[in-house]
C-alpha cells in the first residue's frame, strides 16, 4: 500500500475535492466603479442690472464764434482813418474805417444833376402834351402830332427812372467808403493802415461776433450715438463746468483721423457765463444706455464678451456672449440679447471656457440670485 505524506497528501486531497461536482468555483468579477464626476469651476455671478454702469464720456472741444468775418473794402481809395484796434469791442453799425469819399461824392453830384435835368424835360414834355390835347379838342392839332407828344413824354419818363437808379448807385458807392461793423463783436485783427491805397477785396478787419459763440467737439463715430442720447452735457474748462446742448453732428468723417464734428450751444444760465471764443476744454456727458464694465469682459474666440450663467444646479454651465463693437479697457453698450435679470459671471471669468460646468460661490456686495 502506497502512503502519502506531507504536502503530497494535501495536494491529493485538494485535487479530489475539486474533481467533485459543485466544488468548482469561478474567479470573482471586479466591483463596478462609480462614474467620474466632471470638475466644476467656482464663479461669482450677479444680476446684470446690479453691475451695469452708465459711464461718463469726454471729447476735446473748443469755443468758436458763430461769425468770424473778414471785412474788406468795397471801393477803391485812400484810407483816411481807422477807429478800432485789436481787442476792442464794437457795436453793430459802428464805424471802423473811412475811405476818402470825394470821388464818390462827385459821382453823386453828377447823378443828381442828370436826374434834375431829365425831370425838367419831363415837366416841359407833359405841359406840351396837355396843350396839344386842348388843341386837338378845338380842331387845331392833328391826332398824329398828339401821338408824337405822348411818345416823347414816355421816353423822358424812362430817362428819369434811369437817372434815378444812377443816383441810387452813386449814393450806395458813397456809403461803401465807410466801413461799419455788421454785428457786435471784438476786433481780432486790424489790417487797415492810414494813408494806404485800398482796392475792392482788400481785408481791413477781422471781426469775431460776441454773444453767439458755439462749442465745437471732435468725436469718434462710436461716441456719436451716446452723445445724441446722453445727459448732463457740459463744457469743462479752467475748473468750471458750463452746461451745453447738442445742436447738430456732422455726417461726414474728417480724414485722416476719421472723426466727426459736433456743434453745441451754451445754455442760458445766470450762474455761469459762456466762455469767450478760442477757449479750449473738454466736452463731457453721461451715457443714458446701460454699459458693461470692462472688468467683466474677456476675450474668447477672437471677440470680447462676457460669461453668463446658464442652466441650474448640477446642469449649470458658462455661456459666452460676444459684445459687438467692444474695445479693450472701455465700457461697452449692453447687447440687446442680455436683459437686466441675466446672471453674469463677475468673478473667476478669466479661467472660464464656453460650456464649462460651474458652481456659484457667494460674491461680497453683489446679488447672486
mmCIF file of C-alpha atoms in Angstrom:
data_model
loop_
_atom_site.group_PDB
_atom_site.id
_atom_site.type_symbol
_atom_site.label_atom_id
_atom_site.label_comp_id
_atom_site.label_asym_id
_atom_site.label_seq_id
_atom_site.Cartn_x
_atom_site.Cartn_y
_atom_site.Cartn_z
ATOM 1 C CA UNK A 1 0.000 0.000 0.000
ATOM 2 C CA UNK A 2 1.295 3.464 -1.092
ATOM 3 C CA UNK A 3 1.430 6.067 1.562
ATOM 4 C CA UNK A 4 1.137 9.921 1.024
ATOM 5 C CA UNK A 5 2.941 12.099 3.382
ATOM 6 C CA UNK A 6 3.161 15.840 3.984
ATOM 7 C CA UNK A 7 2.453 18.200 1.104
ATOM 8 C CA UNK A 8 1.789 15.337 -1.248
ATOM 9 C CA UNK A 9 -1.194 14.258 0.837
ATOM 10 C CA UNK A 10 -2.655 17.756 0.962
ATOM 11 C CA UNK A 11 -2.355 18.159 -2.762
ATOM 12 C CA UNK A 12 -4.040 14.830 -3.397
ATOM 13 C CA UNK A 13 -6.958 15.701 -1.113
ATOM 14 C CA UNK A 14 -7.413 19.098 -2.772
ATOM 15 C CA UNK A 15 -7.454 17.502 -6.203
ATOM 16 C CA UNK A 16 -10.146 15.074 -5.133
ATOM 17 C CA UNK A 17 -12.311 17.885 -3.771
ATOM 18 C CA UNK A 18 -12.017 19.956 -6.933
ATOM 19 C CA UNK A 19 -12.996 16.968 -9.043
ATOM 20 C CA UNK A 20 -16.268 16.502 -7.190
ATOM 21 C CA UNK A 21 -19.412 18.134 -8.743
ATOM 22 C CA UNK A 22 -20.339 21.588 -7.279
ATOM 23 C CA UNK A 23 -16.985 22.177 -5.869
ATOM 24 C CA UNK A 24 -15.714 24.130 -8.912
ATOM 25 C CA UNK A 25 -15.627 27.930 -8.300
ATOM 26 C CA UNK A 26 -15.300 30.805 -10.812
ATOM 27 C CA UNK A 27 -12.939 33.725 -10.384
ATOM 28 C CA UNK A 28 -14.684 36.735 -8.714
ATOM 29 C CA UNK A 29 -15.600 39.711 -11.045
ATOM 30 C CA UNK A 30 -14.306 43.209 -10.121
ATOM 31 C CA UNK A 31 -16.867 45.551 -8.455
ATOM 32 C CA UNK A 32 -18.249 48.299 -10.737
ATOM 33 C CA UNK A 33 -16.577 51.733 -10.267
ATOM 34 C CA UNK A 34 -18.758 54.867 -9.842
ATOM 35 C CA UNK A 35 -18.874 57.205 -12.890
ATOM 36 C CA UNK A 36 -16.348 60.067 -12.762
ATOM 37 C CA UNK A 37 -17.934 63.403 -11.811
ATOM 38 C CA UNK A 38 -16.689 66.267 -14.053
ATOM 39 C CA UNK A 39 -14.834 69.057 -12.256
ATOM 40 C CA UNK A 40 -16.858 72.238 -11.695
ATOM 41 C CA UNK A 41 -15.394 75.759 -11.700
ATOM 42 C CA UNK A 42 -16.410 78.066 -8.887
ATOM 43 C CA UNK A 43 -17.504 81.507 -10.103
ATOM 44 C CA UNK A 44 -19.331 84.512 -8.739
ATOM 45 C CA UNK A 45 -22.461 85.709 -10.519
ATOM 46 C CA UNK A 46 -24.782 88.696 -10.166
ATOM 47 C CA UNK A 47 -27.830 90.150 -11.868
ATOM 48 C CA UNK A 48 -26.767 92.303 -14.760
ATOM 49 C CA UNK A 49 -28.828 95.277 -13.605
ATOM 50 C CA UNK A 50 -26.800 95.376 -10.367
ATOM 51 C CA UNK A 51 -23.431 95.651 -12.080
ATOM 52 C CA UNK A 52 -24.010 97.602 -15.276
ATOM 53 C CA UNK A 53 -22.869 101.224 -15.386
ATOM 54 C CA UNK A 54 -23.687 104.464 -17.213
ATOM 55 C CA UNK A 55 -20.177 105.717 -17.986
ATOM 56 C CA UNK A 56 -19.112 109.308 -18.472
ATOM 57 C CA UNK A 57 -17.559 110.111 -21.834
ATOM 58 C CA UNK A 58 -15.432 113.044 -22.901
ATOM 59 C CA UNK A 59 -14.078 114.606 -26.081
ATOM 60 C CA UNK A 60 -11.827 117.579 -26.855
ATOM 61 C CA UNK A 61 -13.706 120.772 -27.640
ATOM 62 C CA UNK A 62 -13.157 124.475 -28.150
ATOM 63 C CA UNK A 63 -15.324 127.577 -28.338
ATOM 64 C CA UNK A 64 -15.764 129.228 -31.724
ATOM 65 C CA UNK A 65 -17.566 132.400 -32.723
ATOM 66 C CA UNK A 66 -20.737 131.914 -34.693
ATOM 67 C CA UNK A 67 -19.465 134.544 -37.128
ATOM 68 C CA UNK A 68 -15.862 135.483 -37.745
ATOM 69 C CA UNK A 69 -15.845 137.834 -40.702
ATOM 70 C CA UNK A 70 -13.085 139.330 -42.821
ATOM 71 C CA UNK A 71 -14.299 142.850 -43.552
ATOM 72 C CA UNK A 72 -12.948 144.080 -46.868
ATOM 73 C CA UNK A 73 -13.023 147.366 -48.745
ATOM 74 C CA UNK A 74 -15.720 147.523 -51.440
ATOM 75 C CA UNK A 75 -14.429 150.606 -53.274
ATOM 76 C CA UNK A 76 -11.048 151.981 -54.259
ATOM 77 C CA UNK A 77 -9.488 154.908 -52.484
ATOM 78 C CA UNK A 78 -7.134 156.107 -49.795
ATOM 79 C CA UNK A 79 -7.787 155.096 -46.193
ATOM 80 C CA UNK A 80 -8.245 158.277 -44.212
ATOM 81 C CA UNK A 81 -8.653 156.787 -40.721
ATOM 82 C CA UNK A 82 -9.479 153.729 -38.675
ATOM 83 C CA UNK A 83 -11.340 153.801 -35.350
ATOM 84 C CA UNK A 84 -10.946 150.407 -33.607
ATOM 85 C CA UNK A 85 -7.822 148.418 -32.771
ATOM 86 C CA UNK A 86 -7.199 144.759 -31.931
ATOM 87 C CA UNK A 87 -9.171 143.567 -28.901
ATOM 88 C CA UNK A 88 -11.650 146.435 -28.987
ATOM 89 C CA UNK A 89 -15.345 145.708 -28.516
ATOM 90 C CA UNK A 90 -17.503 147.278 -31.212
ATOM 91 C CA UNK A 91 -21.247 147.708 -31.588
ATOM 92 C CA UNK A 92 -23.290 146.848 -34.629
ATOM 93 C CA UNK A 93 -23.141 149.690 -37.160
ATOM 94 C CA UNK A 94 -20.109 151.331 -35.557
ATOM 95 C CA UNK A 95 -17.669 152.991 -37.984
ATOM 96 C CA UNK A 96 -14.424 151.025 -38.283
ATOM 97 C CA UNK A 97 -12.653 152.760 -41.173
ATOM 98 C CA UNK A 98 -13.166 155.690 -43.535
ATOM 99 C CA UNK A 99 -12.005 155.697 -47.157
ATOM 100 C CA UNK A 100 -11.614 159.041 -48.980
ATOM 101 C CA UNK A 101 -15.194 159.766 -50.201
ATOM 102 C CA UNK A 102 -14.536 162.706 -52.549
ATOM 103 C CA UNK A 103 -14.702 160.748 -55.807
ATOM 104 C CA UNK A 104 -17.912 159.090 -54.696
ATOM 105 C CA UNK A 105 -19.397 162.450 -53.666
ATOM 106 C CA UNK A 106 -18.657 163.882 -57.107
ATOM 107 C CA UNK A 107 -20.355 160.890 -58.720
ATOM 108 C CA UNK A 108 -23.422 161.554 -56.588
ATOM 109 C CA UNK A 109 -23.470 165.207 -57.686
ATOM 110 C CA UNK A 110 -23.266 164.213 -61.366
ATOM 111 C CA UNK A 111 -26.077 161.710 -60.988
ATOM 112 C CA UNK A 112 -28.205 164.271 -59.155
ATOM 113 C CA UNK A 113 -27.652 166.849 -61.882
ATOM 114 C CA UNK A 114 -28.608 164.387 -64.600
ATOM 115 C CA UNK A 115 -31.761 163.496 -62.710
ATOM 116 C CA UNK A 116 -32.693 167.159 -62.248
ATOM 117 C CA UNK A 117 -32.250 167.808 -65.979
ATOM 118 C CA UNK A 118 -34.450 164.917 -67.060
ATOM 119 C CA UNK A 119 -37.106 165.846 -64.540
ATOM 120 C CA UNK A 120 -37.193 169.388 -66.040
ATOM 121 C CA UNK A 121 -37.524 167.938 -69.543
ATOM 122 C CA UNK A 122 -40.315 165.704 -68.324
ATOM 123 C CA UNK A 123 -42.154 168.656 -66.864
ATOM 124 C CA UNK A 124 -41.908 170.541 -70.204
ATOM 125 C CA UNK A 125 -42.987 167.475 -72.217
ATOM 126 C CA UNK A 126 -46.016 166.959 -70.013
ATOM 127 C CA UNK A 127 -47.056 170.622 -70.420
ATOM 128 C CA UNK A 128 -46.723 170.382 -74.195
ATOM 129 C CA UNK A 129 -48.791 167.199 -74.198
ATOM 130 C CA UNK A 130 -51.590 168.915 -72.309
ATOM 131 C CA UNK A 131 -51.539 171.890 -74.713
ATOM 132 C CA UNK A 132 -51.690 169.508 -77.676
ATOM 133 C CA UNK A 133 -54.732 167.766 -76.242
ATOM 134 C CA UNK A 134 -56.512 171.099 -75.885
ATOM 135 C CA UNK A 135 -55.714 171.999 -79.487
ATOM 136 C CA UNK A 136 -56.920 168.642 -80.731
ATOM 137 C CA UNK A 137 -60.226 169.231 -78.983
ATOM 138 C CA UNK A 138 -60.524 172.597 -80.785
ATOM 139 C CA UNK A 139 -59.563 171.045 -84.106
ATOM 140 C CA UNK A 140 -56.258 172.927 -84.454
ATOM 141 C CA UNK A 141 -53.919 169.950 -83.915
ATOM 142 C CA UNK A 142 -53.777 166.541 -85.579
ATOM 143 C CA UNK A 143 -54.055 163.288 -83.724
ATOM 144 C CA UNK A 144 -50.783 162.075 -85.237
ATOM 145 C CA UNK A 145 -48.937 165.023 -83.738
ATOM 146 C CA UNK A 146 -50.633 164.328 -80.398
ATOM 147 C CA UNK A 147 -49.331 160.770 -80.510
ATOM 148 C CA UNK A 148 -45.788 162.029 -81.015
ATOM 149 C CA UNK A 149 -46.123 164.252 -77.949
ATOM 150 C CA UNK A 150 -47.357 161.292 -75.868
ATOM 151 C CA UNK A 151 -44.409 159.147 -77.012
ATOM 152 C CA UNK A 152 -41.993 161.938 -76.125
ATOM 153 C CA UNK A 153 -43.379 162.088 -72.577
ATOM 154 C CA UNK A 154 -42.990 158.319 -72.196
ATOM 155 C CA UNK A 155 -39.351 158.443 -73.334
ATOM 156 C CA UNK A 156 -38.485 161.249 -70.922
ATOM 157 C CA UNK A 157 -40.159 159.346 -68.065
ATOM 158 C CA UNK A 158 -37.899 156.386 -68.865
ATOM 159 C CA UNK A 159 -34.831 158.633 -68.717
ATOM 160 C CA UNK A 160 -35.955 159.938 -65.325
ATOM 161 C CA UNK A 161 -36.190 156.376 -63.970
ATOM 162 C CA UNK A 162 -32.715 155.513 -65.317
ATOM 163 C CA UNK A 163 -31.171 158.656 -63.825
ATOM 164 C CA UNK A 164 -32.866 157.985 -60.506
ATOM 165 C CA UNK A 165 -31.301 154.485 -60.453
ATOM 166 C CA UNK A 166 -27.931 156.001 -61.366
ATOM 167 C CA UNK A 167 -28.215 158.375 -58.424
ATOM 168 C CA UNK A 168 -29.041 155.496 -56.054
ATOM 169 C CA UNK A 169 -25.983 153.596 -57.316
ATOM 170 C CA UNK A 170 -23.736 156.596 -56.740
ATOM 171 C CA UNK A 171 -25.149 157.085 -53.239
ATOM 172 C CA UNK A 172 -24.523 153.413 -52.480
ATOM 173 C CA UNK A 173 -20.912 153.720 -53.627
ATOM 174 C CA UNK A 174 -20.548 156.716 -51.354
ATOM 175 C CA UNK A 175 -21.878 154.712 -48.414
ATOM 176 C CA UNK A 176 -19.311 151.979 -49.117
ATOM 177 C CA UNK A 177 -16.486 154.405 -48.364
ATOM 178 C CA UNK A 178 -17.437 153.995 -44.691
ATOM 179 C CA UNK A 179 -16.723 150.530 -43.258
ATOM 180 C CA UNK A 180 -19.144 149.623 -40.449
ATOM 181 C CA UNK A 181 -19.372 146.631 -38.102
ATOM 182 C CA UNK A 182 -22.047 144.181 -39.353
ATOM 183 C CA UNK A 183 -22.556 142.823 -35.830
ATOM 184 C CA UNK A 184 -21.451 143.400 -32.261
ATOM 185 C CA UNK A 185 -18.126 141.739 -31.596
ATOM 186 C CA UNK A 186 -14.444 142.144 -30.916
ATOM 187 C CA UNK A 187 -11.648 143.063 -33.291
ATOM 188 C CA UNK A 188 -9.435 140.037 -33.855
ATOM 189 C CA UNK A 189 -7.170 141.587 -36.493
ATOM 190 C CA UNK A 190 -6.678 145.100 -37.878
ATOM 191 C CA UNK A 191 -5.028 145.318 -41.273
ATOM 192 C CA UNK A 192 -6.126 148.865 -42.076
ATOM 193 C CA UNK A 193 -3.358 151.482 -42.181
ATOM 194 C CA UNK A 194 -3.900 155.223 -42.511
ATOM 195 C CA UNK A 195 -2.794 156.573 -45.887
ATOM 196 C CA UNK A 196 -2.850 153.228 -47.672
ATOM 197 C CA UNK A 197 -4.488 152.854 -51.050
ATOM 198 C CA UNK A 198 -7.080 150.128 -50.904
ATOM 199 C CA UNK A 199 -8.941 148.253 -53.624
ATOM 200 C CA UNK A 200 -12.134 146.202 -53.580
ATOM 201 C CA UNK A 201 -11.383 142.977 -51.703
ATOM 202 C CA UNK A 202 -8.603 144.389 -49.505
ATOM 203 C CA UNK A 203 -9.133 142.950 -45.992
ATOM 204 C CA UNK A 204 -9.206 145.732 -43.406
ATOM 205 C CA UNK A 205 -10.527 143.974 -40.282
ATOM 206 C CA UNK A 206 -11.220 140.506 -38.915
ATOM 207 C CA UNK A 207 -14.209 140.729 -36.587
ATOM 208 C CA UNK A 208 -15.364 137.980 -34.233
ATOM 209 C CA UNK A 209 -19.005 138.052 -33.153
ATOM 210 C CA UNK A 210 -19.675 138.141 -29.431
ATOM 211 C CA UNK A 211 -22.633 136.692 -27.547
ATOM 212 C CA UNK A 212 -23.349 133.930 -30.073
ATOM 213 C CA UNK A 213 -20.458 131.534 -29.524
ATOM 214 C CA UNK A 214 -20.838 127.798 -30.111
ATOM 215 C CA UNK A 215 -18.891 124.776 -28.918
ATOM 216 C CA UNK A 216 -17.209 122.524 -31.448
ATOM 217 C CA UNK A 217 -16.228 118.997 -30.351
ATOM 218 C CA UNK A 218 -14.304 116.275 -32.176
ATOM 219 C CA UNK A 219 -15.802 112.804 -31.681
ATOM 220 C CA UNK A 220 -15.124 109.226 -32.583
ATOM 221 C CA UNK A 221 -18.024 107.806 -34.647
ATOM 222 C CA UNK A 222 -18.573 105.232 -31.874
ATOM 223 C CA UNK A 223 -19.354 108.065 -29.418
ATOM 224 C CA UNK A 224 -21.939 109.820 -31.583
ATOM 225 C CA UNK A 225 -24.987 107.668 -30.593
ATOM 226 C CA UNK A 226 -24.103 108.040 -26.925
ATOM 227 C CA UNK A 227 -23.821 111.813 -27.259
ATOM 228 C CA UNK A 228 -27.185 112.064 -29.020
ATOM 229 C CA UNK A 229 -28.916 110.163 -26.217
ATOM 230 C CA UNK A 230 -26.633 111.392 -23.423
ATOM 231 C CA UNK A 231 -27.432 113.552 -20.432
ATOM 232 C CA UNK A 232 -25.551 116.065 -18.273
ATOM 233 C CA UNK A 233 -23.777 117.623 -21.259
ATOM 234 C CA UNK A 234 -21.251 120.219 -20.105
ATOM 235 C CA UNK A 235 -18.100 122.002 -21.228
ATOM 236 C CA UNK A 236 -15.322 121.866 -18.663
ATOM 237 C CA UNK A 237 -12.536 124.448 -18.794
ATOM 238 C CA UNK A 238 -10.351 126.103 -16.182
ATOM 239 C CA UNK A 239 -12.156 124.280 -13.386
ATOM 240 C CA UNK A 240 -15.625 125.470 -14.445
ATOM 241 C CA UNK A 241 -18.409 123.415 -15.995
ATOM 242 C CA UNK A 242 -20.809 125.206 -18.354
ATOM 243 C CA UNK A 243 -23.989 123.333 -19.419
ATOM 244 C CA UNK A 244 -24.454 122.886 -23.167
ATOM 245 C CA UNK A 245 -26.993 121.309 -25.517
ATOM 246 C CA UNK A 246 -26.432 119.457 -28.768
ATOM 247 C CA UNK A 247 -27.287 121.320 -31.968
ATOM 248 C CA UNK A 248 -26.085 119.004 -34.728
ATOM 249 C CA UNK A 249 -23.486 116.397 -35.652
ATOM 250 C CA UNK A 250 -21.690 116.440 -38.988
ATOM 251 C CA UNK A 251 -22.480 113.467 -41.203
ATOM 252 C CA UNK A 252 -19.044 113.312 -42.835
ATOM 253 C CA UNK A 253 -15.782 111.950 -41.443
ATOM 254 C CA UNK A 254 -12.647 114.060 -41.440
ATOM 255 C CA UNK A 255 -9.500 112.440 -42.794
ATOM 256 C CA UNK A 256 -7.133 111.030 -41.704
ATOM 257 C CA UNK A 257 -8.363 110.882 -38.087
ATOM 258 C CA UNK A 258 -11.819 109.649 -39.187
ATOM 259 C CA UNK A 259 -13.651 111.768 -36.631
ATOM 260 C CA UNK A 260 -16.950 113.632 -36.678
ATOM 261 C CA UNK A 261 -17.620 117.207 -35.646
ATOM 262 C CA UNK A 262 -20.436 118.168 -33.284
ATOM 263 C CA UNK A 263 -21.776 121.662 -32.639
ATOM 264 C CA UNK A 264 -23.298 122.557 -29.289
ATOM 265 C CA UNK A 265 -24.859 125.715 -27.856
ATOM 266 C CA UNK A 266 -24.304 127.100 -24.383
ATOM 267 C CA UNK A 267 -27.335 127.000 -22.117
ATOM 268 C CA UNK A 268 -28.556 130.378 -20.979
ATOM 269 C CA UNK A 269 -27.929 130.379 -17.234
ATOM 270 C CA UNK A 270 -27.313 133.292 -14.923
ATOM 271 C CA UNK A 271 -24.863 131.299 -12.800
ATOM 272 C CA UNK A 272 -22.181 130.733 -15.436
ATOM 273 C CA UNK A 273 -21.493 132.902 -18.485
ATOM 274 C CA UNK A 274 -20.282 131.299 -21.720
ATOM 275 C CA UNK A 275 -16.505 131.377 -22.176
ATOM 276 C CA UNK A 276 -15.070 133.590 -24.925
ATOM 277 C CA UNK A 277 -14.269 132.322 -28.409
ATOM 278 C CA UNK A 278 -10.963 130.476 -28.607
ATOM 279 C CA UNK A 279 -11.305 128.772 -25.215
ATOM 280 C CA UNK A 280 -10.279 125.095 -25.215
ATOM 281 C CA UNK A 281 -11.508 122.394 -22.858
ATOM 282 C CA UNK A 282 -13.358 119.100 -22.647
ATOM 283 C CA UNK A 283 -16.904 118.157 -23.545
ATOM 284 C CA UNK A 284 -18.322 115.646 -21.048
ATOM 285 C CA UNK A 285 -21.598 113.745 -20.976
ATOM 286 C CA UNK A 286 -23.147 110.718 -19.290
ATOM 287 C CA UNK A 287 -24.331 107.748 -21.290
ATOM 288 C CA UNK A 288 -28.028 107.008 -20.864
ATOM 289 C CA UNK A 289 -27.678 103.414 -22.134
ATOM 290 C CA UNK A 290 -26.516 100.653 -19.743
ATOM 291 C CA UNK A 291 -22.915 99.567 -20.320
ATOM 292 C CA UNK A 292 -20.881 96.530 -19.302
ATOM 293 C CA UNK A 293 -17.880 97.354 -17.104
ATOM 294 C CA UNK A 294 -14.576 96.500 -18.814
ATOM 295 C CA UNK A 295 -13.535 94.342 -15.820
ATOM 296 C CA UNK A 296 -16.260 91.793 -16.646
ATOM 297 C CA UNK A 297 -15.232 91.257 -20.252
ATOM 298 C CA UNK A 298 -12.754 88.683 -21.531
ATOM 299 C CA UNK A 299 -11.599 87.682 -24.992
ATOM 300 C CA UNK A 300 -12.760 84.354 -26.388
ATOM 301 C CA UNK A 301 -12.989 83.096 -29.971
ATOM 302 C CA UNK A 302 -11.433 86.290 -31.273
ATOM 303 C CA UNK A 303 -14.007 88.618 -29.680
ATOM 304 C CA UNK A 304 -14.660 90.448 -26.419
ATOM 305 C CA UNK A 305 -17.656 89.485 -24.336
ATOM 306 C CA UNK A 306 -18.967 88.220 -21.006
ATOM 307 C CA UNK A 307 -19.856 84.842 -19.495
ATOM 308 C CA UNK A 308 -23.426 84.330 -18.313
ATOM 309 C CA UNK A 309 -24.919 81.675 -16.040
ATOM 310 C CA UNK A 310 -26.884 79.068 -17.991
ATOM 311 C CA UNK A 311 -28.933 76.210 -16.547
ATOM 312 C CA UNK A 312 -29.441 75.436 -12.867
ATOM 313 C CA UNK A 313 -27.999 73.250 -10.159
ATOM 314 C CA UNK A 314 -25.714 70.475 -11.403
ATOM 315 C CA UNK A 315 -26.547 71.411 -15.011
ATOM 316 C CA UNK A 316 -25.223 74.982 -14.722
ATOM 317 C CA UNK A 317 -22.696 75.971 -17.383
ATOM 318 C CA UNK A 318 -20.981 79.135 -18.566
ATOM 319 C CA UNK A 319 -22.174 80.609 -21.867
ATOM 320 C CA UNK A 320 -20.040 83.178 -23.657
ATOM 321 C CA UNK A 321 -21.841 86.197 -25.164
ATOM 322 C CA UNK A 322 -19.899 88.371 -27.615
ATOM 323 C CA UNK A 323 -20.375 92.133 -27.228
ATOM 324 C CA UNK A 324 -20.409 93.812 -30.672
ATOM 325 C CA UNK A 325 -18.003 96.724 -31.012
ATOM 326 C CA UNK A 326 -16.381 96.156 -27.612
ATOM 327 C CA UNK A 327 -12.914 97.632 -27.047
ATOM 328 C CA UNK A 328 -10.221 96.674 -24.549
ATOM 329 C CA UNK A 329 -10.443 98.645 -21.302
ATOM 330 C CA UNK A 330 -13.601 100.506 -22.336
ATOM 331 C CA UNK A 331 -17.171 100.096 -21.133
ATOM 332 C CA UNK A 332 -19.376 98.777 -23.935
ATOM 333 C CA UNK A 333 -23.073 99.195 -24.637
ATOM 334 C CA UNK A 334 -25.244 96.317 -23.469
ATOM 335 C CA UNK A 335 -26.196 93.857 -26.249
ATOM 336 C CA UNK A 336 -29.912 93.556 -26.979
ATOM 337 C CA UNK A 337 -29.742 89.836 -26.139
ATOM 338 C CA UNK A 338 -28.987 90.496 -22.461
ATOM 339 C CA UNK A 339 -31.656 91.681 -20.047
ATOM 340 C CA UNK A 340 -31.362 93.168 -16.606
ATOM 341 C CA UNK A 341 -32.229 89.835 -14.924
ATOM 342 C CA UNK A 342 -29.439 87.938 -16.716
ATOM 343 C CA UNK A 343 -26.926 86.336 -14.333
ATOM 344 C CA UNK A 344 -23.473 87.414 -15.455
ATOM 345 C CA UNK A 345 -20.191 85.992 -14.165
ATOM 346 C CA UNK A 346 -18.436 88.698 -12.134
ATOM 347 C CA UNK A 347 -15.501 86.711 -10.710
ATOM 348 C CA UNK A 348 -13.500 83.788 -11.990
ATOM 349 C CA UNK A 349 -14.290 84.543 -15.629
ATOM 350 C CA UNK A 350 -10.629 84.776 -16.635
ATOM 351 C CA UNK A 351 -10.209 80.974 -16.375
ATOM 352 C CA UNK A 352 -13.562 80.023 -17.924
ATOM 353 C CA UNK A 353 -14.170 78.457 -21.294
ATOM 354 C CA UNK A 354 -17.533 78.283 -23.076
ATOM 355 C CA UNK A 355 -19.674 75.353 -21.929
ATOM 356 C CA UNK A 356 -17.676 74.613 -18.748
ATOM 357 C CA UNK A 357 -19.692 73.373 -15.758
ATOM 358 C CA UNK A 358 -19.797 75.981 -12.994
ATOM 359 C CA UNK A 359 -20.917 76.306 -9.419
ATOM 360 C CA UNK A 360 -21.876 79.597 -7.859
ATOM 361 C CA UNK A 361 -19.983 80.965 -4.910
ATOM 362 C CA UNK A 362 -21.041 83.943 -2.798
ATOM 363 C CA UNK A 363 -19.833 87.316 -4.027
ATOM 364 C CA UNK A 364 -19.385 90.082 -1.484
ATOM 365 C CA UNK A 365 -21.611 93.084 -2.094
ATOM 366 C CA UNK A 366 -23.406 91.602 -5.134
ATOM 367 C CA UNK A 367 -26.643 89.712 -5.566
ATOM 368 C CA UNK A 368 -26.199 86.217 -6.951
ATOM 369 C CA UNK A 369 -29.757 85.050 -7.263
#
